Short mmCIF file of C-alpha atoms in Angstrom, two decimals:
data_model
loop_
_atom_site.label_atom_id
_atom_site.label_comp_id
_atom_site.label_asym_id
_atom_site.label_seq_id
_atom_site.Cartn_x
_atom_site.Cartn_y
_atom_site.Cartn_z
CA UNK I 161 -16.81 -8.31 32.66
CA UNK I 162 -15.45 -10.68 29.90
CA UNK I 163 -18.88 -12.37 29.77
CA UNK I 164 -20.48 -8.88 29.25
CA UNK I 165 -18.07 -8.04 26.48
CA UNK I 166 -18.77 -11.24 24.68
CA UNK I 167 -22.73 -10.57 24.98
CA UNK I 168 -22.36 -7.46 22.81
CA UNK I 169 -24.21 -7.43 19.53
CA UNK I 170 -23.40 -5.19 16.67
CA UNK I 171 -26.40 -3.18 17.42
CA UNK I 172 -24.48 -1.80 20.38
CA UNK I 173 -21.60 -0.66 18.15
CA UNK I 174 -24.27 1.00 15.86
CA UNK I 175 -25.38 3.64 18.44
CA UNK I 176 -24.79 7.16 16.94
CA UNK I 177 -23.67 5.89 13.62
CA UNK I 178 -24.92 7.94 10.79
CA UNK I 179 -27.25 6.43 8.06
CA UNK I 180 -25.57 5.36 4.84
CA UNK I 181 -25.36 7.73 1.82
CA UNK I 182 -25.93 5.57 -1.15
CA UNK I 183 -25.95 5.36 -4.90
CA UNK I 184 -27.63 2.98 -7.31
CA UNK I 185 -25.32 0.62 -9.15
CA UNK I 186 -26.56 2.35 -12.30
CA UNK I 187 -25.56 5.77 -11.24
CA UNK I 188 -22.64 7.44 -13.31
CA UNK I 189 -19.19 8.10 -11.90
CA UNK I 190 -20.07 11.75 -12.27
CA UNK I 191 -23.01 11.33 -9.94
CA UNK I 192 -20.75 9.47 -7.55
CA UNK I 193 -18.37 12.45 -7.70
CA UNK I 194 -21.14 14.79 -6.62
CA UNK I 195 -22.13 12.72 -3.67
CA UNK I 196 -18.38 12.18 -2.48
CA UNK I 197 -17.72 15.98 -2.80
CA UNK I 198 -20.42 16.69 -0.37
CA UNK I 199 -20.13 13.84 2.03
CA UNK I 200 -18.30 13.75 5.44
CA UNK I 201 -17.43 10.10 4.65
CA UNK I 202 -14.60 8.94 2.51
CA UNK I 203 -16.72 6.21 0.89
CA UNK I 204 -20.40 5.98 -0.46
CA UNK I 205 -22.27 2.86 -0.58
CA UNK I 206 -23.48 1.40 -3.84
CA UNK I 207 -26.74 -0.47 -3.97
CA UNK I 208 -28.40 -2.92 -6.37
CA UNK I 209 -32.41 -2.67 -6.26
CA UNK I 210 -34.99 -3.96 -8.28
CA UNK I 211 -37.13 -1.09 -7.42
CA UNK I 212 -36.20 2.50 -7.90
CA UNK I 213 -37.01 5.81 -6.32
CA UNK I 214 -36.41 9.32 -7.56
CA UNK I 215 -33.90 11.54 -5.88
CA UNK I 216 -34.43 15.33 -5.48
CA UNK I 217 -32.23 15.83 -8.36
CA UNK I 218 -34.26 13.55 -10.65
CA UNK I 219 -31.83 10.69 -10.80
CA UNK I 220 -33.04 7.13 -10.30
CA UNK I 221 -31.30 5.53 -7.38
CA UNK I 222 -31.43 3.32 -4.48
CA UNK I 223 -32.36 6.15 -2.08
CA UNK I 224 -35.82 6.76 -0.88
CA UNK I 225 -38.31 4.70 1.11
CA UNK I 226 -39.31 1.24 0.27
CA UNK I 227 -41.59 -0.98 2.35
CA UNK I 228 -43.00 -3.55 -0.03
CA UNK I 229 -39.98 -5.61 -1.03
CA UNK I 230 -37.84 -8.43 0.49
CA UNK I 231 -34.33 -7.73 1.73
CA UNK I 232 -32.91 -9.64 -1.10
CA UNK I 233 -34.39 -6.95 -3.52
CA UNK I 234 -32.22 -4.31 -2.26
CA UNK I 235 -28.56 -4.82 -1.26
CA UNK I 236 -25.35 -2.93 -0.90
CA UNK I 237 -23.09 -4.39 -3.34
CA UNK I 238 -19.91 -2.43 -2.81
CA UNK I 239 -18.51 1.11 -2.00
CA UNK I 240 -16.53 3.61 -3.85
CA UNK I 241 -14.33 6.59 -2.83
CA UNK I 242 -12.28 9.27 -4.56
CA UNK I 243 -9.28 7.08 -4.93
CA UNK I 244 -11.35 4.66 -7.07
CA UNK I 245 -12.15 7.63 -9.43
CA UNK I 246 -8.51 8.89 -9.34
CA UNK I 247 -7.15 5.47 -10.38
CA UNK I 248 -9.73 4.95 -13.03
CA UNK I 249 -8.88 8.41 -14.50
CA UNK I 250 -5.23 7.60 -14.67
CA UNK I 251 -5.89 5.09 -17.34
CA UNK I 252 -4.57 6.37 -20.56
CA UNK I 253 -7.79 6.09 -22.32
CA UNK I 254 -9.63 8.06 -19.70
CA UNK I 255 -6.95 10.88 -19.60
CA UNK I 256 -7.79 11.48 -23.18
CA UNK I 257 -11.27 12.37 -22.54
CA UNK I 258 -12.23 12.49 -18.83
CA UNK I 259 -15.60 13.79 -19.37
CA UNK I 260 -16.56 10.84 -21.32
CA UNK I 261 -15.11 8.57 -18.69
CA UNK I 262 -17.20 10.07 -15.97
CA UNK I 263 -20.35 9.11 -17.87
CA UNK I 264 -19.59 5.38 -17.27
CA UNK I 265 -21.78 3.67 -14.72
CA UNK I 266 -20.15 3.55 -11.13
CA UNK I 267 -20.12 -0.31 -11.30
CA UNK I 268 -17.02 -0.17 -13.25
CA UNK I 269 -15.25 1.34 -10.23
CA UNK I 270 -16.23 -1.73 -7.84
CA UNK I 271 -13.65 -4.22 -7.12
CA UNK I 272 -14.21 -7.82 -8.23
CA UNK I 273 -13.14 -9.16 -4.87
CA UNK I 274 -16.27 -10.90 -3.34
CA UNK I 275 -17.19 -10.42 0.40
CA UNK I 276 -15.61 -6.82 0.86
CA UNK I 277 -18.94 -5.35 1.95
CA UNK I 278 -21.59 -7.82 3.71
CA UNK I 279 -24.95 -7.46 5.18
CA UNK I 280 -25.39 -8.59 8.61
CA UNK I 281 -28.19 -8.43 11.30
CA UNK I 282 -28.11 -6.20 14.37
CA UNK I 283 -28.08 -9.40 16.48
CA UNK I 284 -24.77 -10.42 15.06
CA UNK I 285 -22.29 -11.04 17.82
CA UNK I 286 -19.02 -9.12 18.30
CA UNK I 287 -17.00 -12.45 17.80
CA UNK I 288 -19.00 -13.22 14.51
CA UNK I 289 -18.24 -9.57 13.32
CA UNK I 290 -14.48 -9.97 14.11
CA UNK I 291 -14.42 -13.46 12.40
CA UNK I 292 -16.07 -11.80 9.34
CA UNK I 293 -13.54 -9.02 9.20
CA UNK I 294 -10.62 -11.51 9.47
CA UNK I 295 -11.95 -13.46 6.62
CA UNK I 296 -11.78 -10.15 4.39
CA UNK I 297 -14.81 -8.09 5.05
CA UNK I 298 -14.22 -4.36 5.35
CA UNK I 299 -17.65 -3.04 5.91
CA UNK I 300 -20.59 -4.62 7.72
CA UNK I 301 -23.92 -3.39 6.54
CA UNK I 302 -26.38 -3.07 9.50
CA UNK I 303 -29.99 -2.27 9.67
CA UNK I 304 -30.52 0.64 12.19
CA UNK I 305 -33.05 -0.71 14.54
CA UNK I 306 -34.98 2.46 15.13
CA UNK I 307 -38.11 2.52 12.87
CA UNK I 308 -39.68 5.46 11.32
CA UNK I 309 -43.12 5.98 12.21
CA UNK I 310 -45.91 6.20 9.78
CA UNK I 311 -46.66 9.76 10.60
CA UNK I 312 -42.96 10.89 10.26
CA UNK I 313 -42.68 8.97 7.00
CA UNK I 314 -45.61 11.04 5.65
CA UNK I 315 -44.02 14.35 6.34
CA UNK I 316 -40.32 13.46 5.95
CA UNK I 317 -38.79 13.78 2.43
CA UNK I 318 -36.28 11.11 1.65
CA UNK I 319 -32.73 12.22 1.54
CA UNK I 320 -31.42 12.12 -1.96
CA UNK I 321 -28.69 9.68 -1.09
CA UNK I 322 -29.88 7.81 2.22
CA UNK I 323 -31.31 4.46 1.77
CA UNK I 324 -34.38 3.70 3.70
CA UNK I 325 -35.61 0.06 3.35
CA UNK I 326 -38.82 -1.40 5.17
CA UNK I 327 -38.84 1.69 7.50
CA UNK I 328 -35.09 1.17 8.44
CA UNK I 329 -31.97 2.98 7.50
CA UNK I 330 -28.53 1.27 7.29
CA UNK I 331 -25.23 2.11 8.85
CA UNK I 332 -21.88 0.15 8.28
CA UNK I 333 -19.15 -0.89 10.71
CA UNK I 334 -15.56 -0.90 9.81
CA UNK I 335 -12.31 -2.34 11.57
CA UNK I 336 -11.75 0.95 13.21
CA UNK I 337 -15.20 0.68 14.84
CA UNK I 338 -14.41 -2.70 16.28
CA UNK I 339 -10.88 -1.63 17.42
CA UNK I 340 -12.53 1.52 19.15
CA UNK I 341 -14.88 -0.66 20.93
CA UNK I 342 -12.21 -3.14 22.06
CA UNK I 343 -10.07 -0.15 23.31
CA UNK I 344 -12.85 0.79 25.51
CA UNK I 345 -12.66 -2.53 27.36
CA UNK I 346 -8.77 -2.78 26.85
CA UNK I 347 -8.26 -3.98 30.62
CA UNK I 348 -10.04 -7.21 30.02
CA UNK I 349 -7.14 -8.19 27.80
CA UNK I 350 -4.30 -7.53 30.23
CA UNK I 351 -1.44 -8.01 30.10
CA UNK I 352 -1.57 -8.52 26.22
CA UNK I 353 -2.06 -4.74 25.38
CA UNK I 354 1.21 -3.87 27.15
CA UNK I 355 3.32 -6.39 24.97
CA UNK I 356 5.36 -4.88 22.23
CA UNK I 357 4.22 -5.39 18.54
CA UNK I 358 7.52 -7.21 18.14
CA UNK I 359 6.83 -9.79 20.89
CA UNK I 360 3.22 -10.26 19.48
CA UNK I 361 4.69 -10.98 16.14
CA UNK I 362 2.33 -8.75 14.28
CA UNK I 363 4.71 -6.84 12.11
CA UNK I 364 4.04 -7.75 8.58
CA UNK I 365 6.98 -7.27 6.14
CA UNK I 366 4.32 -7.51 3.14
CA UNK I 367 4.71 -4.05 2.13
CA UNK I 368 4.31 -1.98 -1.01
CA UNK I 369 7.25 0.76 -1.59
CA UNK I 370 8.23 3.22 -4.27
CA UNK I 371 11.45 5.22 -4.43
CA UNK I 372 11.11 9.03 -3.75
CA UNK I 373 12.28 10.04 -7.21
CA UNK I 374 10.44 7.46 -9.19
CA UNK I 375 7.40 8.43 -11.10
CA UNK I 376 4.19 8.31 -9.17
CA UNK I 377 2.44 6.66 -11.98
CA UNK I 378 4.47 3.44 -11.42
CA UNK I 379 2.49 3.26 -8.22
CA UNK I 380 -1.04 3.37 -9.55
CA UNK I 381 -1.36 -0.44 -9.34
CA UNK I 382 -0.10 -0.35 -5.67
CA UNK I 383 -2.25 2.41 -4.73
CA UNK I 384 -5.40 0.37 -6.08
CA UNK I 385 -4.24 -2.61 -3.93
CA UNK I 386 -3.46 -0.72 -0.85
CA UNK I 387 -6.96 0.68 -1.17
CA UNK I 388 -8.41 -2.88 -0.99
CA UNK I 389 -5.82 -3.84 1.82
CA UNK I 390 -6.43 -0.60 3.76
CA UNK I 391 -2.92 0.18 3.91
CA UNK I 392 -0.68 2.57 1.96
CA UNK I 393 2.46 2.69 -0.34
CA UNK I 394 5.57 3.67 1.47
CA UNK I 395 7.81 6.30 -0.17
CA UNK I 396 11.54 5.32 0.53
CA UNK I 397 15.00 6.51 -0.29
CA UNK I 398 17.44 4.40 -2.21
CA UNK I 399 18.63 2.91 1.07
CA UNK I 400 15.09 1.81 1.99
CA UNK I 401 14.52 4.64 4.75
CA UNK I 402 10.94 5.81 5.15
CA UNK I 403 10.40 9.27 3.65
CA UNK I 404 6.55 9.50 3.66
CA UNK I 405 3.69 7.68 1.93
CA UNK I 406 1.21 7.87 -0.97
CA UNK I 407 -1.86 6.85 1.22
CA UNK I 408 -5.51 6.15 -0.12
CA UNK I 409 -6.54 7.93 3.12
CA UNK I 410 -4.86 11.07 2.01
CA UNK I 411 -5.88 10.80 -1.72
CA UNK I 412 -9.62 10.28 -0.51
CA UNK I 413 -9.40 13.87 0.74
CA UNK I 414 -8.51 15.17 -2.72
CA UNK I 415 -10.46 15.81 -5.91
CA UNK I 416 -10.39 13.81 -9.14
CA UNK I 417 -8.10 16.10 -10.84
CA UNK I 418 -5.21 14.56 -8.75
CA UNK I 419 -5.13 11.99 -11.37
CA UNK I 420 -3.29 14.45 -13.49
CA UNK I 421 -0.63 14.88 -10.86
CA UNK I 422 -0.31 11.18 -10.28
CA UNK I 423 0.49 10.76 -14.06
CA UNK I 424 2.95 13.59 -14.37
CA UNK I 425 4.89 14.05 -11.05
CA UNK I 426 7.38 12.06 -9.10
CA UNK I 427 6.48 10.24 -6.03
CA UNK I 428 8.20 12.92 -3.90
CA UNK I 429 6.56 15.70 -5.69
CA UNK I 430 2.98 13.95 -5.54
CA UNK I 431 3.37 13.81 -1.75
CA UNK I 432 4.00 17.53 -1.57
CA UNK I 433 1.04 18.16 -4.09
CA UNK I 434 -1.61 16.18 -2.05
CA UNK I 435 -0.37 17.44 1.48
CA UNK I 436 -3.14 19.29 3.19
CA UNK I 437 -1.60 22.69 2.62
CA UNK I 438 -2.62 22.57 -1.07
CA UNK I 439 -0.61 22.00 -4.23
CA UNK I 440 2.26 24.50 -4.61
CA UNK I 441 2.11 26.66 -7.63
CA UNK I 442 5.28 25.53 -9.19
CA UNK I 443 3.80 21.89 -9.11
CA UNK I 444 0.57 22.93 -10.56
CA UNK I 445 2.49 24.55 -13.54
CA UNK I 446 4.57 21.33 -13.88
CA UNK I 447 1.46 19.39 -14.17
CA UNK I 448 -0.20 21.56 -16.65
CA UNK I 449 2.96 21.92 -18.88
CA UNK I 450 3.43 18.01 -18.75
CA UNK I 451 -0.22 17.50 -19.70
CA UNK I 452 0.31 19.77 -22.64
CA UNK I 453 3.53 18.02 -23.71
CA UNK I 454 1.78 14.70 -23.83
CA UNK I 455 -1.20 16.10 -25.79
CA UNK I 456 -3.60 15.11 -23.11
CA UNK I 457 -5.87 17.81 -23.88
CA UNK I 458 -8.97 16.41 -22.33
CA UNK I 459 -7.28 16.11 -18.69
CA UNK I 460 -5.59 19.49 -19.39
CA UNK I 461 -8.92 21.11 -19.89
CA UNK I 462 -10.47 19.33 -16.84
CA UNK I 463 -7.37 20.22 -14.78
CA UNK I 464 -7.52 23.80 -15.87
CA UNK I 465 -11.21 24.24 -15.29
CA UNK I 466 -10.67 22.84 -11.54
CA UNK I 467 -7.71 25.23 -11.00
CA UNK I 468 -9.67 28.14 -12.45
CA UNK I 469 -12.39 27.39 -10.06
CA UNK I 470 -10.09 28.80 -7.33
CA UNK I 471 -9.79 32.05 -9.15
CA UNK I 472 -6.80 31.69 -11.44
CA UNK I 473 -5.92 30.13 -14.67
CA UNK I 474 -3.16 27.47 -14.96
CA UNK I 475 -2.38 28.39 -18.59
CA UNK I 476 1.27 29.81 -19.20
CA UNK I 477 -0.43 33.27 -20.47
CA UNK I 478 -2.04 33.79 -17.00
CA UNK I 479 0.96 33.04 -14.76
CA UNK I 480 0.77 36.73 -13.17
CA UNK I 481 -2.72 36.04 -12.18
CA UNK I 482 -2.02 32.71 -10.96
CA UNK I 483 0.56 33.97 -8.59
CA UNK I 484 -1.71 36.77 -7.40
CA UNK I 485 -4.52 34.41 -6.64
CA UNK I 486 -5.00 31.63 -3.99
CA UNK I 487 -4.60 28.38 -5.21
CA UNK I 488 -7.48 25.91 -4.64
CA UNK I 489 -6.21 23.20 -2.26
CA UNK I 490 -6.20 19.53 -2.96
CA UNK I 491 -7.55 18.52 0.29
CA UNK I 492 -11.33 17.90 0.90
CA UNK I 493 -11.90 21.36 2.23
CA UNK I 494 -11.82 22.42 -1.45
CA UNK I 495 -14.80 20.13 -2.10
CA UNK I 496 -17.07 21.48 0.41
CA UNK I 497 -17.57 24.62 2.69
CA UNK I 498 -17.77 22.21 5.82
CA UNK I 499 -13.88 21.83 6.13
CA UNK I 500 -14.09 22.47 9.72
CA UNK I 501 -15.98 19.40 10.33
CA UNK I 502 -13.64 17.22 8.34
CA UNK I 503 -10.50 15.09 8.90
CA UNK I 504 -7.86 16.14 6.57
CA UNK I 505 -4.85 13.92 6.16
CA UNK I 506 -1.21 15.03 5.67
CA UNK I 507 1.20 12.91 3.46
CA UNK I 508 3.52 12.41 6.51
CA UNK I 509 3.52 8.76 7.58
CA UNK I 510 2.37 7.54 11.04
CA UNK I 511 5.28 5.53 12.68
CA UNK I 512 6.19 3.46 15.55
CA UNK I 513 9.03 1.22 16.63
CA UNK I 514 9.21 -2.53 17.07
CA UNK I 515 9.24 -2.24 20.81
CA UNK I 516 6.04 0.07 20.73
CA UNK I 517 3.10 -1.51 22.82
CA UNK I 518 0.02 -2.83 21.10
CA UNK I 519 -2.19 -0.41 22.90
CA UNK I 520 0.22 2.58 22.00
CA UNK I 521 0.08 1.53 18.44
CA UNK I 522 -3.80 1.23 18.55
CA UNK I 523 -4.11 4.70 19.89
CA UNK I 524 -1.87 6.15 17.24
CA UNK I 525 -3.74 4.66 14.29
CA UNK I 526 -7.16 5.55 15.87
CA UNK I 527 -6.17 9.23 16.53
CA UNK I 528 -5.00 9.59 12.94
CA UNK I 529 -7.92 7.86 11.43
CA UNK I 530 -5.91 5.09 9.66
CA UNK I 531 -5.94 1.42 9.62
CA UNK I 532 -2.20 0.95 9.91
CA UNK I 533 1.12 2.25 11.49
CA UNK I 534 4.47 1.90 9.76
CA UNK I 535 7.16 0.32 11.79
CA UNK I 536 10.65 1.70 11.56
CA UNK I 537 14.10 1.60 13.32
CA UNK I 538 15.85 4.49 14.85
CA UNK I 539 17.53 5.34 11.77
CA UNK I 540 14.20 5.48 9.87
CA UNK I 541 14.89 2.14 8.01
CA UNK I 542 11.47 0.48 7.16
CA UNK I 543 10.78 -2.69 9.18
CA UNK I 544 7.10 -3.30 8.04
CA UNK I 545 3.57 -2.50 8.90
CA UNK I 546 1.11 -3.24 11.59
CA UNK I 547 -2.69 -3.06 10.62
CA UNK I 548 -6.11 -3.15 12.31
CA UNK I 549 -6.47 -6.76 10.82
CA UNK I 550 -3.16 -7.86 12.70
CA UNK I 551 -4.28 -6.42 16.07
CA UNK I 552 -7.85 -8.05 15.62
CA UNK I 553 -6.12 -11.45 15.45
CA UNK I 554 -4.32 -10.93 18.73
CA UNK I 555 -7.71 -10.01 20.54
CA UNK I 556 -9.71 -12.78 18.62
CA UNK I 557 -7.21 -15.29 19.97
CA UNK I 558 -7.52 -13.84 23.56
CA UNK I 559 -11.29 -13.95 23.35
CA UNK I 560 -11.07 -17.64 22.69
CA UNK I 561 -9.50 -18.13 26.05
CA UNK I 562 -12.39 -16.23 27.75
CA UNK I 563 -15.21 -17.40 25.82
#
């Protein structure tokens, strides 16, 4: 059984994975927003191609069919999500005129850290994939082996945002995909999965925190960092007890106007604002009022238009109509009619205890679609965090013994 596990290639993990939606590196941030708001995935891949194909909307992008180019001509160079846009709009110069900021190329959102997204072959082994992830890769871009027939290509229109290259589409694999795959063979690692995370020494004390009453804007840098680290910002009280979190996974389910809330609310109020129940009416008024006080008229207009889309105005002269109309929710279901098919995150932190078993923490993280679990004591004091990366190190060491 162990030999069988080690014999698996990445193509085995790609079964059933959807083809990547993609954007050209020259697309605008506004175009990226359009794709993100209609996507079931939190991220969209960004491609650099020497050739171009027209999308159904007329934009030039990496989408379309391409059969006559080498692989080096068309490569995924990164990924973007709503959190990238939110942090970008939180910059002072972009708050003044969001409409201008959104016309910038999506390339300005890409992190300058090399190796976050890597191309690999379907024949890449499971061990090689784990090693790449432990070296810092977040997404492994894999060609989907099934080739489109010539007849099918003649009658099939290219998707506006799906990359098809040399008759092949692409998917990508994440830490979560690998952890899920290992969980399906968890018995092979016995007795390690039953050990506590404390015993295994995988609780990290390198965490980013902010106090509940501190301005959320003070956490913008930390939010950007946790997006790269695939973790979260812990919201704590003055004694270091965990209250909640400002998570990129939750922010990714919001729209870009949350940037206004990040810049004007406290960390505690921001948690309430981005919770999946939707922004409370009083906090919407606070955000609108503070934008006006700071003369951030560009963001105020953008924010008000978004709020008005839900059937009300956030201006003080229309408070009665606001109270009478349902608020648009900050979660992803405000971005698409397909809410029922989406995972919407709450601002409540997912926690475990130092004596929790490795397999229990794995299941917790997977069931909540996060890459980490906070570790707390019985009095809610924050001990640290356990990540998928920490878990993969344990399994990688065990695989060494059975290789």
